[in-house]
Structure formats: structure tokens, C-alpha cells
Amino acid sequence: MSIAIAQARHIFGLKSGVCGNICYHDEQTIVYPSGANCILYNIDQKVQKFIQGTDKSEGMTALAVSPNRRYVAIAEKLEKPTITIYDLHSLRKRKVLSSPDVASNEYVSLAFSPDSKYLVAQGGKPDYTLLYWTWEKSKVMAVTKTSNPQTNPPIYQVSFNPQDNTQLCVVGNGIFKNFRYSEGNLKTFNIQKVEPQNYLCHAWVSEERVIVGTDTGRLMLFEAGEMKHEFNIAAQEKKPGEEDIATGPPQITAIVSYSKGFACACGPGTVHLFEKTDDKDFFKKAREIKIPQDSNSADPSKSQHNLELYREFAEEAYSIALHPSGLYILVGFSDKLRLMNLLIDDIRTFKEFTIRGCRECAFSNGGNLFAAVHGNVIQIYSTITFDNVANLKGHNGKVRSIVWSSDDSKIVSCGLDGAVYEWETFTGKRVGESVLKSCHYTGVAVTSDGKTTFAVGSDKTLKEISDSAILREVDAGEATLTNVALSRSGRMLFAGTSRGTLWSLKFPLTIPGEWQELQGHGSTISKMKITYDDQFLVTVSEDSSIILWKIQDKEGRGVKRDKEVGWAEEILITKSDLEEKNSMMAELKTRVDELKMENGYQLRLKDMNYNEKIKELTEKFIQEMESLKTKNQVLKTDKDKEEAKHEEEMAELMEKHSKKMIFCKKSANNQKLMLEYEKFQEQQAKMMKMQEDYDRQLVEMEESKQRALEELTEYYETKIQEMTTKLEQSNDETRQQTREYEETKKQIEEDADREILDIKNKYERRLRDEKEANMRLKGETGIMKKKFTSLQKEIDDHKEEIKKYQADKAKLENIIRNLEKDILGLKKEIQERDDTIKIRDGSLVIDKLNTALELNITELRQKLKATDKEMHQERQRVRDKEAVVKRFKTDLHNCVGYIQDPKMLKESIKALYQKHVQEDITESASVDADIQKEYSRQREHLERSVASLRKKLAKDSEIHRADNVRIMQENVSLIKEINDLRKELKIARTMIHDLEATVKQYSKRTGGEDGDIYAVMLKAPNALVENELEEKNKIIDMQKFEIRKLRMEMETGSRPGSSTKLPPMQAVESSA
């Protein structure tokens, strides 16, 4: 027994009638209302985040995002309207604003100040009160009435000046006012000097200028309350010679400004962009953008949510049903019921039924039948022959819901006549009924076995009906349930309400009922369906929104199936479309072949051209190589000549050198001295020159150093001046901030003191009143009231204890059922393993399995005993606690007797405190709580460990079973091969025997020579036959060896067998 979990996954639809209903959070995220939620939709990642509306809200009326993109303000319609401000990053609630100054039940417009610190809210009719909030302090700074008290026209929009927190602009029907906040009041200024019109919207385009749109298609540019320019968009859009449309001129419904100008919406699907002119004072129309009236697309790549098909009809569709195959759809119109094909790119009608205004229709789960409501009669048709199989007559009012049972043998219907009927499909007979004239039923659901029906209607109850009798009736309080849906697993029950909320009810039903209410739609939920795999719930509401909920049983269990159902890849296509596509494909193929031929011809031409070029280049290269070879030969001959000449010159030089050496030896010393002196003179001159260069370089370095030092000093002096100016500015800012802080602190302290005094006076008056009331209530009346309250408390405590005992009992029964299921599962496993062992040979494995299963059964029985023991211990603890509570109640009752004597009452309370409240008791209580917490943590950890080990065991057993099947298949194939080989061997032996017999007969006929041949054949038989026999014997031996090897692997496998005891579980340290 648990309440299923439901979370909104995606919401389709936009709530109209909300002021500022589309805003940007950042470049990728859009904020808009849908149903009872505010949606943050990321257009890149296609992900939605949700801000749920408050309970008992009648819907959102206005929306505004702060200029710093951190907060969103949502106004909701209530008896006392509220404004809730959320943080857009964490999606947490920051403030809830409400004021008694507003007589209306809604706010029609909201706006944040440029610094996001203030919020202005425009109330609705009848008084149209404007509130100026400091929202972070939840304080109203100023209040004023914006509408004219005589005519009381409506107000549409309010906004802040983007450069000034104190200036506001308000527009309405004949209302265009500018307000300035000053000293706790909002005062009008810059009163307009033009004829009043119905102003629908406005936007600030500069600090002094406001652009305003009217219901006649006019744009007016105001500066300081004076109209500077007027644009008549309606006249521009009207073509020459075109007559006026009966609907009148297009209205300007929205204006938004940007850096270059502004954009305005004029009429359905038209946006005009205006940009500043060269003189910056006026605007001109730059562009007109047409938005298509229907943004749907049949191309999935162009749509955001993979919209695959859509079709528009001239008349309204009353009901719809999808075939289980997903290829057909049934739609009810005012004149006929149409069965349509879902083609690859169209929805096409192929059969019509004469059923007018069909409000309910449904296909059977098998898809071979469908039921349609025709007035008070339910007609059943065959989807194969399209014949009317049966007519179910019995309802006196309109039938509002029909449901097929899971096996299509029954139909359950309910209607406005207060009847819930159960019909047999094939005979058309009514087999069950439950009639309650005072209730108009609107929704019905049936369990998978078809025995129990759940119905909801106008009497604000949920009824559980079985065998034509109401077993349980769950009261829904003030809410009216409109629809009900039950999962295929039979563990999750959901109901929709007239307020648009979704109820997840505790199932099976209890009295009183328990449920969890989830905010979803903004109006009545008209239809609900759960998907085939129990993963999603789809709800449709009268506010034109669809919500896709992710649902899950609290225990995490889903629908058990033998095999997973895959998505169908087939789709319908008409013969003409297929032929057209085939012809197109054939044309494209011929075109491709032509292009291939053309490309091949072009490639061949290019190859020929390139081959000619290569040939020319190779010839040219060969000619150049020949010329280079000749040049090289000439250069070699020239080199030889030069070498011979050089050798002759060297010989002459050597002779001359020897002669000079003889002459130079005589004058060598004098020449050396002269040379050394000359070198000394040269070195001295060089040294002088270098000394001058170094002196000059030193002077230059000194000058450059001085210049660099001066530049650095100037640079750092300017830096110091800049830093000093910045320091002075920061000091001024600090002083300003301290003054502001002191002022705000002073205001907060004054407000707090005033609030404290008000609260003090309030509670003093209340205290005096209470004292007077207590003086009047004396004597027997007080004592009897105390006794009555104590007895009532005891009754409530007993009820709570009974509920606890029932819950404990249900938990223990659930544990016993789970253990019984485990025993049944183990018995099934025994049976399966017995079957598999019979296929193989080996009675030893059966014994091992039996022993293992007996061990498992004994372990489970020990667990059962342990759980029983724990249950007895828990009951003993509960009895002990009840005894303590009872003693405390009797002592407390005795204390109440001294209520007229304060002194005795004080003494008795002291004694009661000393008796029951002690330090060691609190310590032990805290210790018991800690032990209980640790015990629950350890128990959860062990349960998770056991679950994971069970999963591993199931996985290993599945793998082991697959291996066994594979080995058995290999064994079968090997045995087959052995049998074939044995047959071949037998045939070979018969052939040899026949040959030997024929040879003997031949030898008898021919005599001795042939006898010698026979002797030779006997001594050496046919070599080919012997080779074949040897090879086949070897193959048989190898196959026998493989069989033995596989049997050894099966008996001594690496995985633990069914008879092997698993190792003990090791406690895994939790990450917590």
C-alpha cells in the first residue's frame, strides 16, 4: 500500500490572458505560464523547469522578470490576491507580498524598477489600486488609485522609467498618466494634452519619451505629456481599393523597446519594427515581420517536439481514439464518425460511420473492435469487417466514459444518469450494474482482471465497485473528481479534479482516503491516459494544455513482461504515393547513371590529356638530361686541363720559394725587429682609439640612465596621483554608503520599534481579555472541560496506536507475502532445474540442487523467525510505552484536580516533573533514538546489499543456464557427427567384406596366379580404405575426448553450482 510518485516531465500549451506572459531569462531560456505553472524552457536543450502555483489559486494574472534577470514576480488570483517572487537560478520562493489596501481579487500588471529593488503592482477592478513596494522588505511605500472614480475604466499596463526608479507610467481605457514617487506619495505630472483614447500598451524609448498603442491601430509618441508624433499603422496596412473589414482596424496589443528603436504587434501574426531616424528624434518603419497563424510543421526537423503529423478540419472533433498498432485513428465529428489512416505525411479518411456527435470512442486492447457512443447507446463495430457487432442499450442519460477490460471480454461504461454498467462484449448482455441517481458519473477505470471498477462523478467521491456493489466510497472533500486512471500493473491510481490538480491516491483504497495533490492544470482535467508500459501519464485540460507526467510506484516496481515490447517501425503509405516515389527514385537512378557515364567520359578525356602532357614532359626531361651530360663532359675536360696547368705553376713557385729562402735567412733578424716595432706602433694606436671609444660610451650610458630615471619618476608620480584620486573617490563612496546604511538602519529600527509597540499593545489587550475570560470560567465547568479534553486525547492516542499497530501488521504481512513469493520462486527454480537435469544425465546434480534449496529454505525460515522475534520485541516496546503514557495520564489527571488551588497545582506539577522528567531518561531516550536510527540505517544498507546480491545471483544463473544450453547443443551436434561416422564406418566395412568375397570367387575361377594376387591383397589390404578407416577412428577418438572434456567442465565449472553454498555476505561501507 503506497502512494505513487508523479512528476511533470513536459507541459504543452500557453496560458493566455496573463499580462507579460512571455519573458526572457537569458539568451536560451524563455519564461511563460502554462496551466497552473510557470515554465522555464531552454530552447537549445529542449528542457523545461517548473515553478508551481500556490494551492487554491484561481490562476496567474500577471508576470514580470527583473531587469537583472535574477527574479520573477508572479501575481495570482485569490480572495486576497498575492504576488510571489522566485529566484530564477535556484527556483526558490523569496517573498510573498499581500496588502489589505487592494479591494480587488487580482493584479492586472507588474513591473520591476531598473535596479530590481522596487516592484509596482496594478490592482484590478473595482478600485484599480496601484501599489509601490520595496519587495525585499515586504513594505508598501505608496498607494494610489489610477482609474477615474466616475467612469471607473479598466487599467491595462504599468511600467517604470528605465532610467529613474521614481517615475511610473500607467495606461488604460482613456487613461494615460505619469506618476512620480516623492515622500511616500505617488503624484501625477506631465498630464496629457490630447483627446483620451483606449490605450492598450506602452513602452519607454528614452528617459522622457513613451510610445503608446491604441485599439484603433495608432502609435503615439509622447514627450513630457505632449504628443510629438503619431503613426497610423492601420492606414498603412490597408491596401488601396480594399473595403473595411467587419472586425474593425487591427489593435496594437504589445510594444517592446530595444537599442535601435521599438517593435509592436499589430493584428494577428504581424510585428512592425521601427528604428530611429538620423536626427534621433523620430522613428520610421524599418521592417514588417509576418508570423504564420499556424506554426505547426509536418517536417519533424522544423518542430521543437518532433510533431510528425497534423491536419486541420472545418469542424470541431468531439472525441478521438488511437488504434493499438498506431496506424489508425478514430475521430468523432458532429455529422459522422470517421476512421482514418495515419500515413507517412497525411491523415486520410477511409471509412465513415453514421454516428452523429460521438463524444466517446475507444478501441479494444486487441484492436479488432471499437466502441462508440451514439446518444445513450454504445455501438460496437469490427475494425476488420466494419459491421455493427452489438448495441449496448441501458443508459438513460449521456454516456461520459467507456473502458475495455484487458482481455476485451467486458466493457464498463458510466453516464450522467448515475449508472455504472458492466457489459459482455460478445453477447451484448449487461452482467453488472450500480445505479446512484444523485450522482452524475464522468470517469471510470477497471482493473486488469475486470473484477473491480473505480468511478468518479459529481458527488465528490471515488467509488470502488465490485459485483454490482459499492465496496468503498472515498470522500474527496471540497474537490470534484472529473476523471480516473488505473495503471496496468494495478498498483497506481490517479484522479483529476475540476480545479486542474492531479491526485495520486494510496492504493488499495483506504477509508478515509489518502492522496497527494499535485499542481498541474489551470482548469478542469477532461481526459487522462496511462501509457502501455506504465511509465507516463498524459492529462488534458479545458485550459488547452497537455501535461506529460513521469509516474513510478514508490517501491520502484514496474509491469512484469515476458519480453520487452519494441517500437513499431512500420508506417502506412498510399499506392499512388509509393508509385510516385518509386518513379522518382527510378528517375534519380537514371540521372545518377547518366552522371556516372558523363563523369567517366570526362575522366577519360582528362586522362588522355594528362598522358599527353606527361609524355611531352618526359621527352623534354630526357633532352635536358642529354644536354646536361654533354656539358658535364666538357667541364671534366676543362678541369683536367686546369689541373695540369696548376701543377706546372706549383713547380715553378717551389723553385722561386727555395731561392728566396736562401736570400731571406741573411736579413731575417733586421726585418723581424722592424716588423715587431711596426706592430707595437699599431697596437699602441689601437689602444688609444679604444680608450676614446670607451670614454664616449660611458658618457652616453650615463646620459641614457639619467633620462630613464626621469621618465620613471614622472610615470610613477602620475600613477600615485591617479591612485590618490581613486582612494579619495572610494573614501567618498564609503562615506556615502555608510550614510545610506545608517539611514536605512534608522528606518528599519523605527519600523521595528513601531511594529514592536503595535504588537505589544495588541497582545496586552489580548492578555487582558484572556484574563477576564479566565476569571469567568471557574468551577465545575473548567474541571469537566479538562476531563473531556483528556478523555478525547486518550481516544485520539488510542486511534493513533491502533493505526500504528495496523501499519506494523501490514508491514509484517507484506514481509511474509514477499517471503512466500521467494519460496514459490525457489520452488519454480527447483522445478526448472529438475527439467534441465532430466535432459542431461546425472542424478548427483539433483541431490546437490535439493540440498542447496533445502539450505535456502532453512535460511528463509530462520529469517522468518528473526522477523517474528523482532515483531514481538516491537510489540513489547509499544506496550511498555503505553504503560508509561498511561501512568503519565493518570498523574496529569490528578494534577488537573488542583486547578483551583495554585499552590497545590504548582507542587503537584513539580512532583510530576521530578517523577517523569530526569536527565538519565532524556539521555536514554536520545540513545534509544540514535540506536533506532543506526538500526534503520544498517537495515536499509543490508536490504540494498541483499537486493544487489540477488540481482547478481539471477544474472549468474542466467549466464550459467545459457552456457549449459550451449554445451548441450554442442553435445547434440557431436553425437550426431559420431553417429554419422559410425554409419560411414559400417558402410566401409560392408564394402571391404564384399570386395573380399568377390576376390575369393575370382581366385577360385582363375586358379593359382590369381590366388597369389589374393594372398598379396590379404597380406596388404587396400591402402585407401585403411587410410580412411584410420582417419575416421582418429576423428571418433578426438570427438570422444572432447565430450569427456566438456563433461568435466560441466561437473567442475568455474561458477558456483546450484548445490554450492554461497560465501557469507561482507558488510559494505556506505558512502554516507
PDB file of C-alpha atoms in Angstrom, residues 684-814:
ATOM      1  CA  GLN A 684      99.506  51.499 -29.276  1.00  0.00           C
ATOM      2  CA  ALA A 685      97.327  53.420 -31.770  1.00  0.00           C
ATOM      3  CA  LYS A 686      94.583  50.833 -31.414  1.00  0.00           C
ATOM      4  CA  MET A 687      94.727  51.124 -27.605  1.00  0.00           C
ATOM      5  CA  MET A 688      94.333  54.906 -27.749  1.00  0.00           C
ATOM      6  CA  LYS A 689      91.397  54.602 -30.117  1.00  0.00           C
ATOM      7  CA  MET A 690      89.698  52.000 -27.869  1.00  0.00           C
ATOM      8  CA  GLN A 691      90.219  54.220 -24.799  1.00  0.00           C
ATOM      9  CA  GLU A 692      88.449  57.096 -26.558  1.00  0.00           C
ATOM     10  CA  ASP A 693      85.581  54.809 -27.592  1.00  0.00           C
ATOM     11  CA  TYR A 694      85.084  53.525 -24.049  1.00  0.00           C
ATOM     12  CA  ASP A 695      85.080  57.070 -22.603  1.00  0.00           C
ATOM     13  CA  ARG A 696      82.443  58.131 -25.151  1.00  0.00           C
ATOM     14  CA  GLN A 697      80.298  55.056 -24.382  1.00  0.00           C
ATOM     15  CA  LEU A 698      80.466  55.752 -20.622  1.00  0.00           C
ATOM     16  CA  VAL A 699      79.244  59.319 -21.158  1.00  0.00           C
ATOM     17  CA  GLU A 700      76.363  58.104 -23.380  1.00  0.00           C
ATOM     18  CA  MET A 701      75.371  55.426 -20.839  1.00  0.00           C
ATOM     19  CA  GLU A 702      75.305  57.993 -18.033  1.00  0.00           C
ATOM     20  CA  GLU A 703      73.042  60.282 -20.070  1.00  0.00           C
ATOM     21  CA  SER A 704      70.633  57.450 -21.031  1.00  0.00           C
ATOM     22  CA  LYS A 705      70.494  56.349 -17.390  1.00  0.00           C
ATOM     23  CA  GLN A 706      69.584  59.871 -16.297  1.00  0.00           C
ATOM     24  CA  ARG A 707      66.840  60.135 -18.963  1.00  0.00           C
ATOM     25  CA  ALA A 708      65.351  56.717 -17.974  1.00  0.00           C
ATOM     26  CA  LEU A 709      65.353  57.708 -14.304  1.00  0.00           C
ATOM     27  CA  GLU A 710      63.498  60.940 -15.071  1.00  0.00           C
ATOM     28  CA  GLU A 711      60.902  59.082 -17.186  1.00  0.00           C
ATOM     29  CA  LEU A 712      60.307  56.517 -14.416  1.00  0.00           C
ATOM     30  CA  THR A 713      59.894  59.206 -11.773  1.00  0.00           C
ATOM     31  CA  GLU A 714      57.322  61.029 -13.966  1.00  0.00           C
ATOM     32  CA  TYR A 715      55.405  57.774 -14.673  1.00  0.00           C
ATOM     33  CA  TYR A 716      55.200  56.767 -11.026  1.00  0.00           C
ATOM     34  CA  GLU A 717      54.253  60.289  -9.913  1.00  0.00           C
ATOM     35  CA  THR A 718      51.277  60.201 -12.331  1.00  0.00           C
ATOM     36  CA  LYS A 719      50.388  56.716 -11.023  1.00  0.00           C
ATOM     37  CA  ILE A 720      50.480  57.983  -7.422  1.00  0.00           C
ATOM     38  CA  GLN A 721      48.205  60.887  -8.357  1.00  0.00           C
ATOM     39  CA  GLU A 722      45.711  58.521 -10.041  1.00  0.00           C
ATOM     40  CA  MET A 723      45.720  56.171  -7.063  1.00  0.00           C
ATOM     41  CA  THR A 724      45.218  59.052  -4.628  1.00  0.00           C
ATOM     42  CA  THR A 725      42.219  60.290  -6.668  1.00  0.00           C
ATOM     43  CA  LYS A 726      40.780  56.749  -6.741  1.00  0.00           C
ATOM     44  CA  LEU A 727      41.355  56.437  -2.980  1.00  0.00           C
ATOM     45  CA  GLU A 728      39.529  59.727  -2.389  1.00  0.00           C
ATOM     46  CA  GLN A 729      36.650  58.542  -4.617  1.00  0.00           C
ATOM     47  CA  SER A 730      36.434  55.223  -2.765  1.00  0.00           C
ATOM     48  CA  ASN A 731      36.500  57.081   0.582  1.00  0.00           C
ATOM     49  CA  ASP A 732      33.660  59.306  -0.643  1.00  0.00           C
ATOM     50  CA  GLU A 733      31.714  56.236  -1.798  1.00  0.00           C
ATOM     51  CA  THR A 734      32.351  54.534   1.550  1.00  0.00           C
ATOM     52  CA  ARG A 735      31.120  57.590   3.437  1.00  0.00           C
ATOM     53  CA  GLN A 736      28.055  57.766   1.161  1.00  0.00           C
ATOM     54  CA  GLN A 737      27.338  54.054   1.705  1.00  0.00           C
ATOM     55  CA  THR A 738      27.783  54.410   5.484  1.00  0.00           C
ATOM     56  CA  ARG A 739      25.326  57.326   5.453  1.00  0.00           C
ATOM     57  CA  GLU A 740      22.873  55.270   3.404  1.00  0.00           C
ATOM     58  CA  TYR A 741      23.390  52.308   5.709  1.00  0.00           C
ATOM     59  CA  GLU A 742      22.836  54.462   8.802  1.00  0.00           C
ATOM     60  CA  GLU A 743      19.695  55.940   7.229  1.00  0.00           C
ATOM     61  CA  THR A 744      18.287  52.507   6.277  1.00  0.00           C
ATOM     62  CA  LYS A 745      19.273  51.160   9.704  1.00  0.00           C
ATOM     63  CA  LYS A 746      17.499  54.057  11.349  1.00  0.00           C
ATOM     64  CA  GLN A 747      14.372  53.465   9.223  1.00  0.00           C
ATOM     65  CA  ILE A 748      14.437  49.735   9.957  1.00  0.00           C
ATOM     66  CA  GLU A 749      14.842  50.388  13.690  1.00  0.00           C
ATOM     67  CA  GLU A 750      11.968  52.889  13.633  1.00  0.00           C
ATOM     68  CA  ASP A 751       9.797  50.402  11.725  1.00  0.00           C
ATOM     69  CA  ALA A 752      10.775  47.618  14.104  1.00  0.00           C
ATOM     70  CA  ASP A 753      10.078  49.782  17.190  1.00  0.00           C
ATOM     71  CA  ARG A 754       6.709  50.789  15.757  1.00  0.00           C
ATOM     72  CA  GLU A 755       5.854  47.169  14.957  1.00  0.00           C
ATOM     73  CA  ILE A 756       7.018  46.064  18.438  1.00  0.00           C
ATOM     74  CA  LEU A 757       4.831  48.706  20.094  1.00  0.00           C
ATOM     75  CA  ASP A 758       1.830  47.689  17.946  1.00  0.00           C
ATOM     76  CA  ILE A 759       2.388  44.013  18.761  1.00  0.00           C
ATOM     77  CA  LYS A 760       2.909  44.822  22.454  1.00  0.00           C
ATOM     78  CA  ASN A 761      -0.332  46.826  22.648  1.00  0.00           C
ATOM     79  CA  LYS A 762      -2.165  44.140  20.703  1.00  0.00           C
ATOM     80  CA  TYR A 763      -1.007  41.322  22.939  1.00  0.00           C
ATOM     81  CA  GLU A 764      -1.578  43.359  26.137  1.00  0.00           C
ATOM     82  CA  ARG A 765      -5.189  43.901  25.090  1.00  0.00           C
ATOM     83  CA  ARG A 766      -5.479  40.219  24.237  1.00  0.00           C
ATOM     84  CA  LEU A 767      -3.945  39.300  27.619  1.00  0.00           C
ATOM     85  CA  ARG A 768      -6.476  41.466  29.472  1.00  0.00           C
ATOM     86  CA  ASP A 769      -9.298  39.870  27.516  1.00  0.00           C
ATOM     87  CA  GLU A 770      -7.961  36.404  28.250  1.00  0.00           C
ATOM     88  CA  LYS A 771      -7.649  37.162  31.975  1.00  0.00           C
ATOM     89  CA  GLU A 772     -11.230  38.353  32.110  1.00  0.00           C
ATOM     90  CA  ALA A 773     -12.362  35.256  30.230  1.00  0.00           C
ATOM     91  CA  ASN A 774     -10.394  33.005  32.591  1.00  0.00           C
ATOM     92  CA  MET A 775     -11.988  34.686  35.628  1.00  0.00           C
ATOM     93  CA  ARG A 776     -15.407  33.879  34.223  1.00  0.00           C
ATOM     94  CA  LEU A 777     -14.557  30.241  33.511  1.00  0.00           C
ATOM     95  CA  LYS A 778     -14.396  28.705  37.007  1.00  0.00           C
ATOM     96  CA  GLY A 779     -15.730  25.763  38.955  1.00  0.00           C
ATOM     97  CA  GLU A 780     -17.237  22.646  37.622  1.00  0.00           C
ATOM     98  CA  THR A 781     -17.304  23.852  34.014  1.00  0.00           C
ATOM     99  CA  GLY A 782     -13.474  24.090  33.865  1.00  0.00           C
ATOM    100  CA  ILE A 783     -12.955  20.707  35.543  1.00  0.00           C
ATOM    101  CA  MET A 784     -15.454  18.970  33.242  1.00  0.00           C
ATOM    102  CA  LYS A 785     -13.868  20.547  30.180  1.00  0.00           C
ATOM    103  CA  LYS A 786     -10.431  19.362  31.271  1.00  0.00           C
ATOM    104  CA  LYS A 787     -11.760  15.855  31.846  1.00  0.00           C
ATOM    105  CA  PHE A 788     -13.421  15.883  28.456  1.00  0.00           C
ATOM    106  CA  THR A 789     -10.256  17.066  26.668  1.00  0.00           C
ATOM    107  CA  SER A 790      -8.144  14.445  28.498  1.00  0.00           C
ATOM    108  CA  LEU A 791     -10.580  11.686  27.523  1.00  0.00           C
ATOM    109  CA  GLN A 792     -10.686  12.955  23.934  1.00  0.00           C
ATOM    110  CA  LYS A 793      -6.897  12.967  23.848  1.00  0.00           C
ATOM    111  CA  GLU A 794      -6.809   9.404  25.153  1.00  0.00           C
ATOM    112  CA  ILE A 795      -9.243   8.360  22.427  1.00  0.00           C
ATOM    113  CA  ASP A 796      -7.103  10.053  19.764  1.00  0.00           C
ATOM    114  CA  ASP A 797      -3.951   8.432  21.172  1.00  0.00           C
ATOM    115  CA  HIS A 798      -5.636   5.018  21.113  1.00  0.00           C
ATOM    116  CA  LYS A 799      -6.688   5.618  17.494  1.00  0.00           C
ATOM    117  CA  GLU A 800      -3.143   6.586  16.572  1.00  0.00           C
ATOM    118  CA  GLU A 801      -1.791   3.481  18.330  1.00  0.00           C
ATOM    119  CA  ILE A 802      -4.335   1.298  16.505  1.00  0.00           C
ATOM    120  CA  LYS A 803      -3.233   2.843  13.197  1.00  0.00           C
ATOM    121  CA  LYS A 804       0.405   2.166  14.127  1.00  0.00           C
ATOM    122  CA  TYR A 805      -0.395  -1.442  15.015  1.00  0.00           C
ATOM    123  CA  GLN A 806      -2.294  -1.849  11.752  1.00  0.00           C
ATOM    124  CA  ALA A 807       0.606  -0.364   9.808  1.00  0.00           C
ATOM    125  CA  ASP A 808       3.088  -2.690  11.599  1.00  0.00           C
ATOM    126  CA  LYS A 809       0.796  -5.620  10.949  1.00  0.00           C
ATOM    127  CA  ALA A 810       0.525  -4.684   7.258  1.00  0.00           C
ATOM    128  CA  LYS A 811       4.312  -4.366   7.012  1.00  0.00           C
ATOM    129  CA  LEU A 812       4.835  -7.780   8.605  1.00  0.00           C
ATOM    130  CA  GLU A 813       2.166  -9.336   6.386  1.00  0.00           C
ATOM    131  CA  ASN A 814       3.885  -7.783   3.390  1.00  0.00           C
TER     132      ASN A 814
END
